[in-house]
CSV table of C-alpha atoms in Angstrom, one decimal:
chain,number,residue,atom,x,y,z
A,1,UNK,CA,-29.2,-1.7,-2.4
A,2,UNK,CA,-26.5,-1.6,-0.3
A,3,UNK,CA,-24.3,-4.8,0.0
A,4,UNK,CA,-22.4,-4.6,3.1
A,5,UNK,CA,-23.6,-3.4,6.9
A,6,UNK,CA,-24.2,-0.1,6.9
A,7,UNK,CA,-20.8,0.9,9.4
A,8,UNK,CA,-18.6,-0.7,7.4
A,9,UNK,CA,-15.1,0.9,6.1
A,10,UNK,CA,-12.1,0.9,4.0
A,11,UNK,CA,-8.9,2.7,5.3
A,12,UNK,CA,-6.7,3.4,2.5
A,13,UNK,CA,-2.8,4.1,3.5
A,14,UNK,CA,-0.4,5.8,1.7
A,15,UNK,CA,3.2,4.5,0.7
A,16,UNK,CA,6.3,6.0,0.9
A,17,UNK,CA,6.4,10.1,-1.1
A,18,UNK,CA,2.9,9.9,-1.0
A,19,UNK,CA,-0.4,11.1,1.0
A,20,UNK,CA,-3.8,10.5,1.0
A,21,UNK,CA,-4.3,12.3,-2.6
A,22,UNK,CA,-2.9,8.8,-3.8
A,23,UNK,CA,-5.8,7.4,-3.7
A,24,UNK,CA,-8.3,10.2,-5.3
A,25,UNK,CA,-9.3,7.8,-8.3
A,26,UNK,CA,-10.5,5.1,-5.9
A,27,UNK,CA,-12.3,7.2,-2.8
A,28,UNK,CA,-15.8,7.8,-4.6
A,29,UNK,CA,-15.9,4.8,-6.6
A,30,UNK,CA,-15.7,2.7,-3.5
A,31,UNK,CA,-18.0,5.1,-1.5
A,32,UNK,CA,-20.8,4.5,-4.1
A,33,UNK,CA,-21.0,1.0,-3.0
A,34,UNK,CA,-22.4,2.4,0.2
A,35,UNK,CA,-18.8,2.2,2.0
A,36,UNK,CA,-17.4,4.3,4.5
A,37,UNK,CA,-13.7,5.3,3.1
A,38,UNK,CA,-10.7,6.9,5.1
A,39,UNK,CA,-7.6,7.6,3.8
A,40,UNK,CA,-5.2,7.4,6.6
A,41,UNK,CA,-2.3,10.2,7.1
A,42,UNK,CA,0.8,8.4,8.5
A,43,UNK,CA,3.4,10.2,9.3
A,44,UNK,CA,6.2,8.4,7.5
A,45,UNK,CA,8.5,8.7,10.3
A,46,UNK,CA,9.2,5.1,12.0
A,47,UNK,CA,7.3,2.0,11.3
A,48,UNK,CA,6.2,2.4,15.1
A,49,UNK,CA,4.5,5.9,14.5
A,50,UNK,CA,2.9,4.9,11.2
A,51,UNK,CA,1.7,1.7,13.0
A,52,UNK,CA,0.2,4.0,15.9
A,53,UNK,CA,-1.5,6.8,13.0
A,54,UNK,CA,-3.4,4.1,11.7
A,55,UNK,CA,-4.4,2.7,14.8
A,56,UNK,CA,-6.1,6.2,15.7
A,57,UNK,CA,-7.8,6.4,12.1
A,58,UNK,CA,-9.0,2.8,13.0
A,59,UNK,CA,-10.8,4.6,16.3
A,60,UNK,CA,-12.8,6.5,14.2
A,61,UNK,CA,-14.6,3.7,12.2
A,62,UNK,CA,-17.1,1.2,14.7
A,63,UNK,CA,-18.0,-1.4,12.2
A,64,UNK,CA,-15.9,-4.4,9.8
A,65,UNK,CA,-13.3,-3.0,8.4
A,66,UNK,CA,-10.9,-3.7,5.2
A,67,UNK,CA,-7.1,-2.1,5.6
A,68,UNK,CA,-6.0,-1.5,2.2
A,69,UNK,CA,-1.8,-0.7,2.0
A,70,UNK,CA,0.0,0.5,-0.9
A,71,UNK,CA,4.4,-0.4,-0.8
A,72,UNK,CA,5.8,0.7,2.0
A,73,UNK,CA,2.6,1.0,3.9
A,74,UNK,CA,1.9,-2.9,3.5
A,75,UNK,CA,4.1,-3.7,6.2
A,76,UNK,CA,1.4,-0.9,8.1
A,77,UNK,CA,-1.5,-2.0,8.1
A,78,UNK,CA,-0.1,-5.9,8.6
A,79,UNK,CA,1.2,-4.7,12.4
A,80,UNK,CA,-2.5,-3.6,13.4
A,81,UNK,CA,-4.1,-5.7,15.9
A,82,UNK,CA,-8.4,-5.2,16.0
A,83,UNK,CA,-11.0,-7.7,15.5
A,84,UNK,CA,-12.9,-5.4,13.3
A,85,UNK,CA,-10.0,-5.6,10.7
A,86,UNK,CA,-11.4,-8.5,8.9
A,87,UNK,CA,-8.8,-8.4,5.8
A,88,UNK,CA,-6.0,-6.6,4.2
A,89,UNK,CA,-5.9,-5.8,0.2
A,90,UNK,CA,-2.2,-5.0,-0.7
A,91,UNK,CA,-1.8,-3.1,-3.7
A,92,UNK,CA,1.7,-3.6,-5.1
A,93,UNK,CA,2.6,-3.5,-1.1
A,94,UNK,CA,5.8,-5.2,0.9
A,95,UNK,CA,4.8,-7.9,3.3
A,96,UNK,CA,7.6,-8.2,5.8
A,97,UNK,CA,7.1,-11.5,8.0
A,98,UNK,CA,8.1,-11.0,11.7
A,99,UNK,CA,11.7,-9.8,12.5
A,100,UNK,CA,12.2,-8.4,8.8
A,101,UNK,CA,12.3,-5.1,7.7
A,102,UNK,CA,10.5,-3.3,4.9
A,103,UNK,CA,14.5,-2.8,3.4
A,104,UNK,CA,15.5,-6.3,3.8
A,105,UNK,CA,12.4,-7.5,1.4
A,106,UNK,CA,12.3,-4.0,-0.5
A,107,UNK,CA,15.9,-5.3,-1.4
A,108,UNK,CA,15.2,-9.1,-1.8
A,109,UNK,CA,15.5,-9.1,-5.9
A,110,UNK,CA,17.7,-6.6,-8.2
A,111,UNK,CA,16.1,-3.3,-8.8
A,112,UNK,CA,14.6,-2.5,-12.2
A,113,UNK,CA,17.6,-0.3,-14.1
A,114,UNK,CA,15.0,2.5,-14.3
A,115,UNK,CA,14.7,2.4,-10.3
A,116,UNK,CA,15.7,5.5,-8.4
A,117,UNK,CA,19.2,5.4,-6.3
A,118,UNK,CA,17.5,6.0,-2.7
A,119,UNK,CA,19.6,7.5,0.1
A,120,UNK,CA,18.7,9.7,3.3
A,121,UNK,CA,19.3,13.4,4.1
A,122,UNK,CA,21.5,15.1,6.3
A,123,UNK,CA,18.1,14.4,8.5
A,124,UNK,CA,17.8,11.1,8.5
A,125,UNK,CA,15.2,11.5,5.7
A,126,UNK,CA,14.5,9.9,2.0
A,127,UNK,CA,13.3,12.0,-1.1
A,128,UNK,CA,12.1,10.5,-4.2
A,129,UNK,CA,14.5,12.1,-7.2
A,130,UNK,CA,12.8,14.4,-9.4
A,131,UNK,CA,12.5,12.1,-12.2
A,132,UNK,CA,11.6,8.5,-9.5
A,133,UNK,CA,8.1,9.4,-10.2
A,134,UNK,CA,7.9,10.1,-14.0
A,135,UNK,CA,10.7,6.6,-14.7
A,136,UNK,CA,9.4,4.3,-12.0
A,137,UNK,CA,7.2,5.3,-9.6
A,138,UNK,CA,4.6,5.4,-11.6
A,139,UNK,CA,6.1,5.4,-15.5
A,140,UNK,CA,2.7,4.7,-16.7
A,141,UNK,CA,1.0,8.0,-15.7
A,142,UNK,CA,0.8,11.0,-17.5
A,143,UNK,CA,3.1,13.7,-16.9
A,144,UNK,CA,0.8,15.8,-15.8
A,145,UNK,CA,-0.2,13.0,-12.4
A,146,UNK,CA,3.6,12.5,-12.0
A,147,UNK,CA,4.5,16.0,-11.9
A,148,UNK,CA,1.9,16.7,-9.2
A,149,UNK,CA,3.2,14.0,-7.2
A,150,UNK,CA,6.6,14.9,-7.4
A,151,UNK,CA,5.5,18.3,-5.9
A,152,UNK,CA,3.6,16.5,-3.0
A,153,UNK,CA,5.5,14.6,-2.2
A,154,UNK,CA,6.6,13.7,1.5
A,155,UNK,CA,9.9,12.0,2.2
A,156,UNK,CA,10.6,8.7,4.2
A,157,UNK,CA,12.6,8.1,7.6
A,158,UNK,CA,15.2,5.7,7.1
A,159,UNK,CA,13.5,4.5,10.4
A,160,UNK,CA,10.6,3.0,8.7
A,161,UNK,CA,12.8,0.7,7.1
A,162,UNK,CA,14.9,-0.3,9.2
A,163,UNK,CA,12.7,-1.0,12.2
A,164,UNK,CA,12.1,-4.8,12.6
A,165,UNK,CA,8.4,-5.9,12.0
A,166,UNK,CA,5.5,-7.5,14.5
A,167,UNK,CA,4.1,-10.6,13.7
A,168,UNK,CA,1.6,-9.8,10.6
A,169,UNK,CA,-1.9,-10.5,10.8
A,170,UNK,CA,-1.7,-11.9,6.9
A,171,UNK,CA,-0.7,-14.7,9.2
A,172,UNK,CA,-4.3,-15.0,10.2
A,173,UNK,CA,-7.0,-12.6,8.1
A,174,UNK,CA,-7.7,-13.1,5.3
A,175,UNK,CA,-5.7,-11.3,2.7
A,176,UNK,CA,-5.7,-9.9,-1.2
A,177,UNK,CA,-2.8,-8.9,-3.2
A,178,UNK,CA,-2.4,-7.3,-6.8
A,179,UNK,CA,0.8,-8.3,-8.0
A,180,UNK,CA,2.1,-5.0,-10.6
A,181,UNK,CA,3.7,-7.2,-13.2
A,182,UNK,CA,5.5,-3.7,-14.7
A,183,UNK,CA,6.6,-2.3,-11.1
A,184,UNK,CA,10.0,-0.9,-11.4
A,185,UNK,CA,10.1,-0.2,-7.7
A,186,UNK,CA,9.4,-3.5,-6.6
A,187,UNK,CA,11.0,-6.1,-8.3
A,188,UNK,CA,7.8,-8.3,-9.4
A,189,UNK,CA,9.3,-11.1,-8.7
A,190,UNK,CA,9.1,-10.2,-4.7
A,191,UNK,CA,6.0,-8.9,-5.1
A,192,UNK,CA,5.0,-12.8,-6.0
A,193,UNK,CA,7.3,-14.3,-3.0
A,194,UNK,CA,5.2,-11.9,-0.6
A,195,UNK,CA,2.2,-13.2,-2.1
A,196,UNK,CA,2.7,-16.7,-1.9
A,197,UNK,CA,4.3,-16.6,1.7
A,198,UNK,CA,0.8,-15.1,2.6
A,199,UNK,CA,-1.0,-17.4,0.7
A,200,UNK,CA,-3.1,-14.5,-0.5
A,201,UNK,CA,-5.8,-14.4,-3.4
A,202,UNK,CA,-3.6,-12.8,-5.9
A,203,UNK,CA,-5.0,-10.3,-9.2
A,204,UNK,CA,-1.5,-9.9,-11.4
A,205,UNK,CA,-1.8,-7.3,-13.6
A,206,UNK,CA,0.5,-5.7,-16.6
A,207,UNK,CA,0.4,-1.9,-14.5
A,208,UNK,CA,3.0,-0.1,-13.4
A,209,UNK,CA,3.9,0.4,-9.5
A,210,UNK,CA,1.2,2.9,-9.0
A,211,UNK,CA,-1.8,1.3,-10.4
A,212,UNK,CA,-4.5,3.4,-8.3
A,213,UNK,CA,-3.1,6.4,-11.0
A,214,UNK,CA,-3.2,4.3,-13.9
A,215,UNK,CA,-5.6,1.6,-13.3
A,216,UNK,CA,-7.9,2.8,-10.6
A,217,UNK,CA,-10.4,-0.1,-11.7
A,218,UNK,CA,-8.1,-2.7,-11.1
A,219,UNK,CA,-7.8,-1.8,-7.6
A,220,UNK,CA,-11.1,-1.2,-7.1
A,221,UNK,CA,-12.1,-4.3,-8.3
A,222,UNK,CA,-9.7,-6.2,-5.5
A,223,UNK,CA,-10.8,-4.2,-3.0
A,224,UNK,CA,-14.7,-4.7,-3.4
A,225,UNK,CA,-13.5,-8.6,-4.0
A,226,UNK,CA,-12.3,-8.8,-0.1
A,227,UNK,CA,-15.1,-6.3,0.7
A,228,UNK,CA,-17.8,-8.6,-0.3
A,229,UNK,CA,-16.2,-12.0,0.8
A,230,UNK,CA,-15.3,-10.5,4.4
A,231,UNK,CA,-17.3,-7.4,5.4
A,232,UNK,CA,-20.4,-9.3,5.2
A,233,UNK,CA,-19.6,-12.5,7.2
């Protein structure tokens, strides 16, 4: 029997290099619970037009609604304002408070020696290196899964980074965080200061910075943990 009210949703977002594909070990697990899933496309090209792509996916669910961010995207789905959104699960995500930006916390703590030297295009625009995905990204994964998302990969606007954040609604929903204990792309130990500034229910975890590659339980596990406490209220 189904747990939850029949119009009820998860909306998945992609980080940084990514799309929706990210999250292809999680999508039927979760819909087997008698959930409506949507992985939403954002355009990676300032936090303001990511912030209004997820707004739109929002439009096309009618019921409660978990926002589920992975890195970059955590500062995302935090900027969302709708009552329906009744928590956010951030998977290995950055949490920027008001007036930060996803660089200034990305860059709290000293990068893992194994992290990729990020810098933009002659377009304004960043690409993972070819070996970010295989060494940090998500070192963990096969060669096979990194080698497919190094191909599908979709860059980053320096914009997105550098645009100042809205007040976050962690500051008043309810809000879940796996903490990647191995991530080489953001240092753990800011991944615990985001955490603890939110005063989320944190899952920490010995997985790599990609965890819905290599440890799609985990996440679905913390997902269906905020689904049941605040989809059914």
């Amino acid at each position: 029997m189904n747990a939850f009210p029949n119009d009820s949703a998860i909306i998945l977002v992609h980080g940084a290099w990514a799309d929706g594909s990210c999250w292809n070990n999680v999508i039927l697990p979760l819909q087997r619970h008698g959930l409506m899933v949507i992985c939403a496309p954002i355009p990676l090209t300032s936090l303001a037009d990511d912030i209004a792509a997820l707004t739109r996916a929002l439009e096309r669910t009618s019921g409660p609604v978990v926002l589920v961010g992975h890195a970059y995207s955590g500062a995302v789905i935090a900027a969302v304002r709708e009552d329906r959104v009744k928590s956010l699960v951030y998977i290995s995500a950055l949490a920027p408070d008001e007036g930060e930006t996803v660089a200034q916390v990305f860059y709290r703590n000293p990068s893992h020696p194994e992290a990729p030297k990020l810098t933009p295009d002659s377009h304004g625009f960043i690409w993972m290196p070819d070996d970010g995905f295989r060494r940090a990204v998500a070192h963990k994964a096969s060669l096979d899964q990194t080698n497919i998302a190094t191909a599908v990969q979709r860059p980053i606007a320096v914009q997105c980074i550098q645009e100042p954040a809205p007040t976050p609604t962690w500051k008043t929903k309810a809000s879940w965080f796996l903490i990647a204990e191995e991530d080489r792309m953001i240092n753990p130990k800011t991944l615990h200061f985001m955490a603890d500034r939110m005063k989320a229910k944190v899952q920490s975890h010995p997985v790599d910075h990609s965890p819905m590659y290599t440890e799609p339980n985990l996440v679905i596990d913390v997902i269906l943990d905020a689904a049941r406490e605040t989809l059914s209220r």
